Each structure stands twice: as structure tokens, then as C-alpha cells.
Amino acid sequence: MFEKGSPGRCGLDLPEPGPLPLDPKLLRADLEGFPEMSEPEVLRHYLRLSQLNYSAAADFYPLGSCTMKYNPVVNDKVAGLEGFVASHPYAPVELVQGNLRLMRELEEWLVEISGLSSVSLQPAAGAQGELAGIKIMRAWHEEQGKPRSKVLIPASAHGTNPASAALCGYDSVVVPVGDDGLVSVDAVRELLDDEVAGLMITNPNTLGLFEPAMGEITAAVHEFGGLVYMDGANMNALMGVARPGDMGADILHVNLHKTFSTPHGGGGPGAGPLAVTEQLEKYLPSPRMVEKDGKLDWDYDRPDSIGPVRSFYGNFGILVRAWAYMKACGGDGLTEVTRMAVLAANYLKARLEQEYHLPCDGPCMHEVVFTDKKLEGGVKTLDLAKRLLDYGFHAPTIYFPLVVEGAIMIEPTESEPLETLDEFADAMLAIAREAREDPGKVKNAPFNTPVARLDETRAARHPRLVWTAEESA
């Protein structure tokens, strides 16, 4: 908008403000280069920008491992109710019993879904929940008299796992996955000794596969005195069907902003509640919510706690959205969410597996991972992602998980109708044909976007984050 407008143009006539109660030295006489535009110009500028954006509200957004599903707008409406928005986080508990009751109900829902004993809503993101979980693992081992020195992490785990282990003073030891993409109990046993503090495992893993040996694996870790942290970022594949606590997990984080409303990605506020077994409850972040004589309050006297990890008891607005989503779905509805998410991913798998290479065969969970091995004409995963834009679809997650070369990770979610899934599958199949018959069309895509293919390496190494009139001249 700095390139538009004209000096003296104005969108709104305001009366002269008169003398201001400020020292004139603090007032700016002019704002050099500030755009001067009419009201319609401003409206059109921002409307045009909004239409350039891809979002789950406007288009199918099949990012794997990110759960970019449609989220009911009514949840935003609920989170915006005055009683929630106007509440001060540190208001006396007598004045905010309704807010606390909502949080308590959300904790109870997550206890039931996880199969664990206690939940803290405080972590503000999945990675923070993960970090808090490993801090609890360390606190527990320290109380046993020895913190131990390393954590086992399968190659198919989320990438933040080694970072969390390192921040807690642990070395990461990679557990190899088999050709089937799964972790075997033998692979874990080979690495277990009395220096292993625990295992960080993602289930379903980042290949979209359920770990069938989970029970045996957790038993083996416990046998050596270790704890099992499960990355619950993919809980939308398990809700109401299988519970991490029943599999032997001791610690679990859940991404409310992915599974229970509010899309992942974009850096917005999130929530990564932490669930633990009964023996680990005393280490949860402080303060903890307690109930006495029907009144909810905060307990700050938590000598064994790892301490607070987030101000204001967590991101309350996200908690409200998740609570509203659970209330609307109910227990049976959440189970249906899981079943539909798994069904949709397996439907796309069945439609595309003749044209796209599957690194690991067998039923998938909520997401399916292909590779570019079958694409002809030298077409790669990145080319496919760019060409999909011409067909009106945001690209899937590409080149992740790292254990798969040329990975194409598709997560359709539970919220897309069959017609949309078919349209996307048709586009994928059309691109595979183009790769065979006219690969240049795919390699040079996109053609229908505001800008053509960008030099992403140059953009990353020489970012231009501030517009200046001199550079644009």
C-alpha cells in the first residue's frame, strides 16, 4: 500500500483534535512516506491480500502432521464471550469459578481420552508440553537417586524430541525403524541399559503408522527402570479407540490446537497439555488446580513440581475452543472424528497407490506418506507441490518425515467430504500423468498463482523483510 495513494488523499475526515495533553516535543509533526489513500483503496488492498492467502477455511489443506482441518467458527464465538475475554487471569478465584470449572472439565476429558491419571493445561504448545514432560522424567529419576544420561528416540519420531532431551541434559540415542517403518521391541532392547532415562515415542509415528509393539516396548523400558514419554501430536488418530495410558505410556502431551479445534501452523497461540501417571502427578507444573467443598482454587505449595512453564495458567482462549469442540462432539463424536480421519487417509491411499510409491505398505492411520519414486520425467516432490497450487490445492507436507526420501505426507483430516477427497485425488493423478507426458509443465509450475516459482534458497539466504521506496524504484 506504500506504492499506492497520493499526497493529500484521505479516507476519513476527522475534526481538529485541538490542544493535546502532551509535551509538543513528544509529538511527531509528520510521518514521512506514510501512505495516503481513500477508504475504498484501503478496503480493496486488504481484501485482495486476504484473497491471496491459503487457509483451511477456504481450501483443502492436506498438510500431514499438522492437522489443518476446518474448525467450527462457533468455537471462536464461544472463546470471544465477554465473560471469558474480560476475565483477568489473576482475578480472585471467587470471581472466576466458571472459568476454572471449564478448565477442570477439560482436564477430566483429557484424563479419559489419554488413559492417564492427571493433566496440566499449562504448556502453551506441543513442544513446550514435550519439554515439560522430559523435565518430569528427569525429576523422577533424580528422586530415585540417579538422573541417568540418555533418552531413546526412534528415527520416526517428531523432530522436536531430540531438542527437548538435550535441553533436559540428556543425550539422544536413535532407535532405528525397520523396513516396515515400525519400531521393534528388539531394537529398543538392544539399546536399553541403566543409563537410559526413558523412551520418547510418537504413536502413530510420523509415517502415519500405528506402532503395534507399543505394549511390549513400554514393558521393556519399564523393566530397565525407564519411563515412556509418548508424543501425542497425532491423537486425532486414537481418540475413543485406543488410549496411551493403556499402552504403557507414563507421560503424554496433546496438541489441543491441532486435534480439538484451532488449526496448527502460523505461529498462533497453542496449547500442549501434559498428562501423566499417578506416580508422576506431583511433578506437574505449578500451580495445580484443586477442588475443596465444591470450590476450585490454585495450589501453589508444590515442592516436587518442575515449576511453572507458562504465565496465566496457559493459553485460556485455546482451552475454551477445545472445551467447546469436545462439548459439541461428545464422547461418541470424538470417536467418530478418529474413525473418519483414518478412513479418509486410507481412502486417498487406495486411490493413489497405483501412481505413487508407498515406502511402507499396509493400513495407515490419519495420514498417508508417499514418495516421488514413481513420478516420471525427473519430476520431484517439490514440483508436485508447486503444480498442486495450479489445481487449487495447498501442498501436502513435503520431505518429511526425514526417514523417507522425497516424502509426500498427506493428512486429509476428518472434516473433508468425499467430493473434496476425490477432487484432490484426481489432481494428484492428473499430475502423475503430466509428469509422464509433459514433465516440463510440472517442473515449471505454478502458472496460476500471483507469482511464479520463487527462488526459495535465495529468499532464505537473502530475505527482504522491510519494504523501502528506494529498493522498489
mmCIF file with all atom_site columns, N, CA, C and O in Angstrom, residues 263-296:
data_model
loop_
_atom_site.group_PDB
_atom_site.id
_atom_site.type_symbol
_atom_site.label_atom_id
_atom_site.label_alt_id
_atom_site.label_comp_id
_atom_site.label_asym_id
_atom_site.label_entity_id
_atom_site.label_seq_id
_atom_site.pdbx_PDB_ins_code
_atom_site.Cartn_x
_atom_site.Cartn_y
_atom_site.Cartn_z
_atom_site.occupancy
_atom_site.B_iso_or_equiv
_atom_site.pdbx_formal_charge
_atom_site.auth_seq_id
_atom_site.auth_comp_id
_atom_site.auth_asym_id
_atom_site.auth_atom_id
_atom_site.pdbx_PDB_model_num
ATOM 1   N N  . PRO A 1 263 ? -6.549  -24.392 14.035 1.00 0.00 ? 263 PRO A N  1
ATOM 2   C CA . PRO A 1 263 ? -5.537  -25.050 13.208 1.00 0.00 ? 263 PRO A CA 1
ATOM 3   C C  . PRO A 1 263 ? -4.129  -24.896 13.761 1.00 0.00 ? 263 PRO A C  1
ATOM 4   O O  . PRO A 1 263 ? -3.804  -23.933 14.434 1.00 0.00 ? 263 PRO A O  1
ATOM 5   N N  . HIS A 1 264 ? -3.304  -25.862 13.417 1.00 0.00 ? 264 HIS A N  1
ATOM 6   C CA . HIS A 1 264 ? -1.888  -25.796 13.714 1.00 0.00 ? 264 HIS A CA 1
ATOM 7   C C  . HIS A 1 264 ? -1.212  -24.939 12.642 1.00 0.00 ? 264 HIS A C  1
ATOM 8   O O  . HIS A 1 264 ? -1.714  -24.790 11.559 1.00 0.00 ? 264 HIS A O  1
ATOM 9   N N  . GLY A 1 265 ? -0.054  -24.407 12.955 1.00 0.00 ? 265 GLY A N  1
ATOM 10  C CA . GLY A 1 265 ? 0.692   -23.654 11.954 1.00 0.00 ? 265 GLY A CA 1
ATOM 11  C C  . GLY A 1 265 ? 0.404   -22.177 12.053 1.00 0.00 ? 265 GLY A C  1
ATOM 12  O O  . GLY A 1 265 ? -0.588  -21.742 12.618 1.00 0.00 ? 265 GLY A O  1
ATOM 13  N N  . GLY A 1 266 ? 1.312   -21.387 11.503 1.00 0.00 ? 266 GLY A N  1
ATOM 14  C CA . GLY A 1 266 ? 1.118   -19.951 11.510 1.00 0.00 ? 266 GLY A CA 1
ATOM 15  C C  . GLY A 1 266 ? 1.645   -19.280 12.764 1.00 0.00 ? 266 GLY A C  1
ATOM 16  O O  . GLY A 1 266 ? 1.641   -18.063 12.854 1.00 0.00 ? 266 GLY A O  1
ATOM 17  N N  . GLY A 1 267 ? 2.092   -20.060 13.718 1.00 0.00 ? 267 GLY A N  1
ATOM 18  C CA . GLY A 1 267 ? 2.703   -19.464 14.890 1.00 0.00 ? 267 GLY A CA 1
ATOM 19  C C  . GLY A 1 267 ? 1.741   -18.859 15.871 1.00 0.00 ? 267 GLY A C  1
ATOM 20  O O  . GLY A 1 267 ? 2.147   -18.167 16.797 1.00 0.00 ? 267 GLY A O  1
ATOM 21  N N  . GLY A 1 268 ? 0.458   -19.124 15.703 1.00 0.00 ? 268 GLY A N  1
ATOM 22  C CA . GLY A 1 268 ? -0.510  -18.571 16.626 1.00 0.00 ? 268 GLY A CA 1
ATOM 23  C C  . GLY A 1 268 ? -0.466  -19.253 17.975 1.00 0.00 ? 268 GLY A C  1
ATOM 24  O O  . GLY A 1 268 ? 0.293   -20.189 18.169 1.00 0.00 ? 268 GLY A O  1
ATOM 25  N N  . PRO A 1 269 ? -1.273  -18.792 18.912 1.00 0.00 ? 269 PRO A N  1
ATOM 26  C CA . PRO A 1 269 ? -1.251  -19.428 20.232 1.00 0.00 ? 269 PRO A CA 1
ATOM 27  C C  . PRO A 1 269 ? -1.714  -20.866 20.156 1.00 0.00 ? 269 PRO A C  1
ATOM 28  O O  . PRO A 1 269 ? -2.591  -21.219 19.374 1.00 0.00 ? 269 PRO A O  1
ATOM 29  N N  . GLY A 1 270 ? -1.100  -21.703 20.956 1.00 0.00 ? 270 GLY A N  1
ATOM 30  C CA . GLY A 1 270 ? -1.469  -23.108 21.006 1.00 0.00 ? 270 GLY A CA 1
ATOM 31  C C  . GLY A 1 270 ? -1.642  -23.549 22.437 1.00 0.00 ? 270 GLY A C  1
ATOM 32  O O  . GLY A 1 270 ? -1.636  -22.735 23.367 1.00 0.00 ? 270 GLY A O  1
ATOM 33  N N  . ALA A 1 271 ? -1.815  -24.837 22.615 1.00 0.00 ? 271 ALA A N  1
ATOM 34  C CA . ALA A 1 271 ? -1.915  -25.406 23.957 1.00 0.00 ? 271 ALA A CA 1
ATOM 35  C C  . ALA A 1 271 ? -1.456  -26.856 23.884 1.00 0.00 ? 271 ALA A C  1
ATOM 36  O O  . ALA A 1 271 ? -1.939  -27.612 23.050 1.00 0.00 ? 271 ALA A O  1
ATOM 37  N N  . GLY A 1 272 ? -0.517  -27.202 24.754 1.00 0.00 ? 272 GLY A N  1
ATOM 38  C CA . GLY A 1 272 ? 0.032   -28.568 24.761 1.00 0.00 ? 272 GLY A CA 1
ATOM 39  C C  . GLY A 1 272 ? -0.089  -29.222 26.117 1.00 0.00 ? 272 GLY A C  1
ATOM 40  O O  . GLY A 1 272 ? 0.933   -29.471 26.777 1.00 0.00 ? 272 GLY A O  1
ATOM 41  N N  . PRO A 1 273 ? -1.316  -29.490 26.586 1.00 0.00 ? 273 PRO A N  1
ATOM 42  C CA . PRO A 1 273 ? -1.491  -30.103 27.907 1.00 0.00 ? 273 PRO A CA 1
ATOM 43  C C  . PRO A 1 273 ? -0.665  -31.364 28.085 1.00 0.00 ? 273 PRO A C  1
ATOM 44  O O  . PRO A 1 273 ? -0.380  -32.085 27.125 1.00 0.00 ? 273 PRO A O  1
ATOM 45  N N  . LEU A 1 274 ? -0.349  -31.613 29.349 1.00 0.00 ? 274 LEU A N  1
ATOM 46  C CA . LEU A 1 274 ? 0.518   -32.728 29.704 1.00 0.00 ? 274 LEU A CA 1
ATOM 47  C C  . LEU A 1 274 ? -0.256  -33.678 30.606 1.00 0.00 ? 274 LEU A C  1
ATOM 48  O O  . LEU A 1 274 ? -0.838  -33.260 31.611 1.00 0.00 ? 274 LEU A O  1
ATOM 49  N N  . ALA A 1 275 ? -0.263  -34.972 30.248 1.00 0.00 ? 275 ALA A N  1
ATOM 50  C CA . ALA A 1 275 ? -0.929  -35.989 31.059 1.00 0.00 ? 275 ALA A CA 1
ATOM 51  C C  . ALA A 1 275 ? 0.123   -36.955 31.596 1.00 0.00 ? 275 ALA A C  1
ATOM 52  O O  . ALA A 1 275 ? 1.072   -37.296 30.881 1.00 0.00 ? 275 ALA A O  1
ATOM 53  N N  . VAL A 1 276 ? -0.050  -37.390 32.840 1.00 0.00 ? 276 VAL A N  1
ATOM 54  C CA . VAL A 1 276 ? 0.935   -38.276 33.464 1.00 0.00 ? 276 VAL A CA 1
ATOM 55  C C  . VAL A 1 276 ? 0.232   -39.338 34.307 1.00 0.00 ? 276 VAL A C  1
ATOM 56  O O  . VAL A 1 276 ? -0.956  -39.223 34.618 1.00 0.00 ? 276 VAL A O  1
ATOM 57  N N  . THR A 1 277 ? 1.011   -40.351 34.690 1.00 0.00 ? 277 THR A N  1
ATOM 58  C CA . THR A 1 277 ? 0.513   -41.376 35.593 1.00 0.00 ? 277 THR A CA 1
ATOM 59  C C  . THR A 1 277 ? 0.409   -40.820 37.008 1.00 0.00 ? 277 THR A C  1
ATOM 60  O O  . THR A 1 277 ? 0.931   -39.740 37.309 1.00 0.00 ? 277 THR A O  1
ATOM 61  N N  . GLU A 1 278 ? -0.217  -41.594 37.881 1.00 0.00 ? 278 GLU A N  1
ATOM 62  C CA . GLU A 1 278 ? -0.428  -41.140 39.253 1.00 0.00 ? 278 GLU A CA 1
ATOM 63  C C  . GLU A 1 278 ? 0.895   -40.862 39.970 1.00 0.00 ? 278 GLU A C  1
ATOM 64  O O  . GLU A 1 278 ? 1.031   -39.900 40.706 1.00 0.00 ? 278 GLU A O  1
ATOM 65  N N  . GLN A 1 279 ? 1.912   -41.704 39.713 1.00 0.00 ? 279 GLN A N  1
ATOM 66  C CA . GLN A 1 279 ? 3.184   -41.526 40.424 1.00 0.00 ? 279 GLN A CA 1
ATOM 67  C C  . GLN A 1 279 ? 3.921   -40.255 40.006 1.00 0.00 ? 279 GLN A C  1
ATOM 68  O O  . GLN A 1 279 ? 4.817   -39.789 40.724 1.00 0.00 ? 279 GLN A O  1
ATOM 69  N N  . LEU A 1 280 ? 3.578   -39.697 38.863 1.00 0.00 ? 280 LEU A N  1
ATOM 70  C CA . LEU A 1 280 ? 4.276   -38.507 38.364 1.00 0.00 ? 280 LEU A CA 1
ATOM 71  C C  . LEU A 1 280 ? 3.481   -37.219 38.598 1.00 0.00 ? 280 LEU A C  1
ATOM 72  O O  . LEU A 1 280 ? 3.953   -36.133 38.246 1.00 0.00 ? 280 LEU A O  1
ATOM 73  N N  . GLU A 1 281 ? 2.293   -37.318 39.171 1.00 0.00 ? 281 GLU A N  1
ATOM 74  C CA . GLU A 1 281 ? 1.419   -36.154 39.314 1.00 0.00 ? 281 GLU A CA 1
ATOM 75  C C  . GLU A 1 281 ? 2.091   -35.022 40.089 1.00 0.00 ? 281 GLU A C  1
ATOM 76  O O  . GLU A 1 281 ? 1.936   -33.841 39.770 1.00 0.00 ? 281 GLU A O  1
ATOM 77  N N  . LYS A 1 282 ? 2.879   -35.374 41.090 1.00 0.00 ? 282 LYS A N  1
ATOM 78  C CA . LYS A 1 282 ? 3.455   -34.331 41.954 1.00 0.00 ? 282 LYS A CA 1
ATOM 79  C C  . LYS A 1 282 ? 4.487   -33.467 41.240 1.00 0.00 ? 282 LYS A C  1
ATOM 80  O O  . LYS A 1 282 ? 4.852   -32.405 41.718 1.00 0.00 ? 282 LYS A O  1
ATOM 81  N N  . TYR A 1 283 ? 4.954   -33.938 40.074 1.00 0.00 ? 283 TYR A N  1
ATOM 82  C CA . TYR A 1 283 ? 5.957   -33.161 39.333 1.00 0.00 ? 283 TYR A CA 1
ATOM 83  C C  . TYR A 1 283 ? 5.325   -32.189 38.314 1.00 0.00 ? 283 TYR A C  1
ATOM 84  O O  . TYR A 1 283 ? 6.023   -31.381 37.712 1.00 0.00 ? 283 TYR A O  1
ATOM 85  N N  . LEU A 1 284 ? 4.031   -32.297 38.083 1.00 0.00 ? 284 LEU A N  1
ATOM 86  C CA . LEU A 1 284 ? 3.386   -31.452 37.070 1.00 0.00 ? 284 LEU A CA 1
ATOM 87  C C  . LEU A 1 284 ? 3.624   -29.962 37.353 1.00 0.00 ? 284 LEU A C  1
ATOM 88  O O  . LEU A 1 284 ? 3.846   -29.574 38.505 1.00 0.00 ? 284 LEU A O  1
ATOM 89  N N  . PRO A 1 285 ? 3.574   -29.126 36.303 1.00 0.00 ? 285 PRO A N  1
ATOM 90  C CA . PRO A 1 285 ? 3.821   -27.686 36.501 1.00 0.00 ? 285 PRO A CA 1
ATOM 91  C C  . PRO A 1 285 ? 2.918   -27.096 37.571 1.00 0.00 ? 285 PRO A C  1
ATOM 92  O O  . PRO A 1 285 ? 1.746   -27.465 37.692 1.00 0.00 ? 285 PRO A O  1
ATOM 93  N N  . SER A 1 286 ? 3.465   -26.190 38.336 1.00 0.00 ? 286 SER A N  1
ATOM 94  C CA . SER A 1 286 ? 2.681   -25.497 39.368 1.00 0.00 ? 286 SER A CA 1
ATOM 95  C C  . SER A 1 286 ? 2.207   -24.143 38.826 1.00 0.00 ? 286 SER A C  1
ATOM 96  O O  . SER A 1 286 ? 2.836   -23.599 37.920 1.00 0.00 ? 286 SER A O  1
ATOM 97  N N  . PRO A 1 287 ? 1.063   -23.659 39.363 1.00 0.00 ? 287 PRO A N  1
ATOM 98  C CA . PRO A 1 287 ? 0.223   -24.269 40.386 1.00 0.00 ? 287 PRO A CA 1
ATOM 99  C C  . PRO A 1 287 ? -0.688  -25.328 39.790 1.00 0.00 ? 287 PRO A C  1
ATOM 100 O O  . PRO A 1 287 ? -0.860  -25.388 38.563 1.00 0.00 ? 287 PRO A O  1
ATOM 101 N N  . ARG A 1 288 ? -1.276  -26.150 40.678 1.00 0.00 ? 288 ARG A N  1
ATOM 102 C CA . ARG A 1 288 ? -2.237  -27.157 40.261 1.00 0.00 ? 288 ARG A CA 1
ATOM 103 C C  . ARG A 1 288 ? -3.634  -26.772 40.740 1.00 0.00 ? 288 ARG A C  1
ATOM 104 O O  . ARG A 1 288 ? -3.792  -26.203 41.826 1.00 0.00 ? 288 ARG A O  1
ATOM 105 N N  . MET A 1 289 ? -4.616  -27.086 39.922 1.00 0.00 ? 289 MET A N  1
ATOM 106 C CA . MET A 1 289 ? -5.982  -26.783 40.331 1.00 0.00 ? 289 MET A CA 1
ATOM 107 C C  . MET A 1 289 ? -6.458  -27.836 41.336 1.00 0.00 ? 289 MET A C  1
ATOM 108 O O  . MET A 1 289 ? -6.235  -29.033 41.138 1.00 0.00 ? 289 MET A O  1
ATOM 109 N N  . VAL A 1 290 ? -7.088  -27.371 42.390 1.00 0.00 ? 290 VAL A N  1
ATOM 110 C CA . VAL A 1 290 ? -7.626  -28.283 43.399 1.00 0.00 ? 290 VAL A CA 1
ATOM 111 C C  . VAL A 1 290 ? -9.074  -27.895 43.671 1.00 0.00 ? 290 VAL A C  1
ATOM 112 O O  . VAL A 1 290 ? -9.487  -26.750 43.445 1.00 0.00 ? 290 VAL A O  1
ATOM 113 N N  . GLU A 1 291 ? -9.835  -28.836 44.164 1.00 0.00 ? 291 GLU A N  1
ATOM 114 C CA . GLU A 1 291 ? -11.245 -28.576 44.486 1.00 0.00 ? 291 GLU A CA 1
ATOM 115 C C  . GLU A 1 291 ? -11.502 -28.954 45.934 1.00 0.00 ? 291 GLU A C  1
ATOM 116 O O  . GLU A 1 291 ? -11.131 -30.045 46.375 1.00 0.00 ? 291 GLU A O  1
ATOM 117 N N  . LYS A 1 292 ? -12.118 -28.020 46.663 1.00 0.00 ? 292 LYS A N  1
ATOM 118 C CA . LYS A 1 292 ? -12.428 -28.271 48.058 1.00 0.00 ? 292 LYS A CA 1
ATOM 119 C C  . LYS A 1 292 ? -13.817 -27.722 48.349 1.00 0.00 ? 292 LYS A C  1
ATOM 120 O O  . LYS A 1 292 ? -14.080 -26.543 48.099 1.00 0.00 ? 292 LYS A O  1
ATOM 121 N N  . ASP A 1 293 ? -14.688 -28.594 48.845 1.00 0.00 ? 293 ASP A N  1
ATOM 122 C CA . ASP A 1 293 ? -16.066 -28.217 49.152 1.00 0.00 ? 293 ASP A CA 1
ATOM 123 C C  . ASP A 1 293 ? -16.755 -27.582 47.954 1.00 0.00 ? 293 ASP A C  1
ATOM 124 O O  . ASP A 1 293 ? -17.484 -26.584 48.076 1.00 0.00 ? 293 ASP A O  1
ATOM 125 N N  . GLY A 1 294 ? -16.500 -28.115 46.798 1.00 0.00 ? 294 GLY A N  1
ATOM 126 C CA . GLY A 1 294 ? -17.155 -27.620 45.587 1.00 0.00 ? 294 GLY A CA 1
ATOM 127 C C  . GLY A 1 294 ? -16.560 -26.360 45.006 1.00 0.00 ? 294 GLY A C  1
ATOM 128 O O  . GLY A 1 294 ? -17.048 -25.844 44.001 1.00 0.00 ? 294 GLY A O  1
ATOM 129 N N  . LYS A 1 295 ? -15.487 -25.842 45.619 1.00 0.00 ? 295 LYS A N  1
ATOM 130 C CA . LYS A 1 295 ? -14.866 -24.601 45.138 1.00 0.00 ? 295 LYS A CA 1
ATOM 131 C C  . LYS A 1 295 ? -13.490 -24.920 44.547 1.00 0.00 ? 295 LYS A C  1
ATOM 132 O O  . LYS A 1 295 ? -12.689 -25.644 45.149 1.00 0.00 ? 295 LYS A O  1
ATOM 133 N N  . LEU A 1 296 ? -13.234 -24.373 43.391 1.00 0.00 ? 296 LEU A N  1
ATOM 134 C CA . LEU A 1 296 ? -11.953 -24.597 42.718 1.00 0.00 ? 296 LEU A CA 1
ATOM 135 C C  . LEU A 1 296 ? -10.963 -23.512 43.094 1.00 0.00 ? 296 LEU A C  1
ATOM 136 O O  . LEU A 1 296 ? -11.322 -22.342 43.251 1.00 0.00 ? 296 LEU A O  1
#
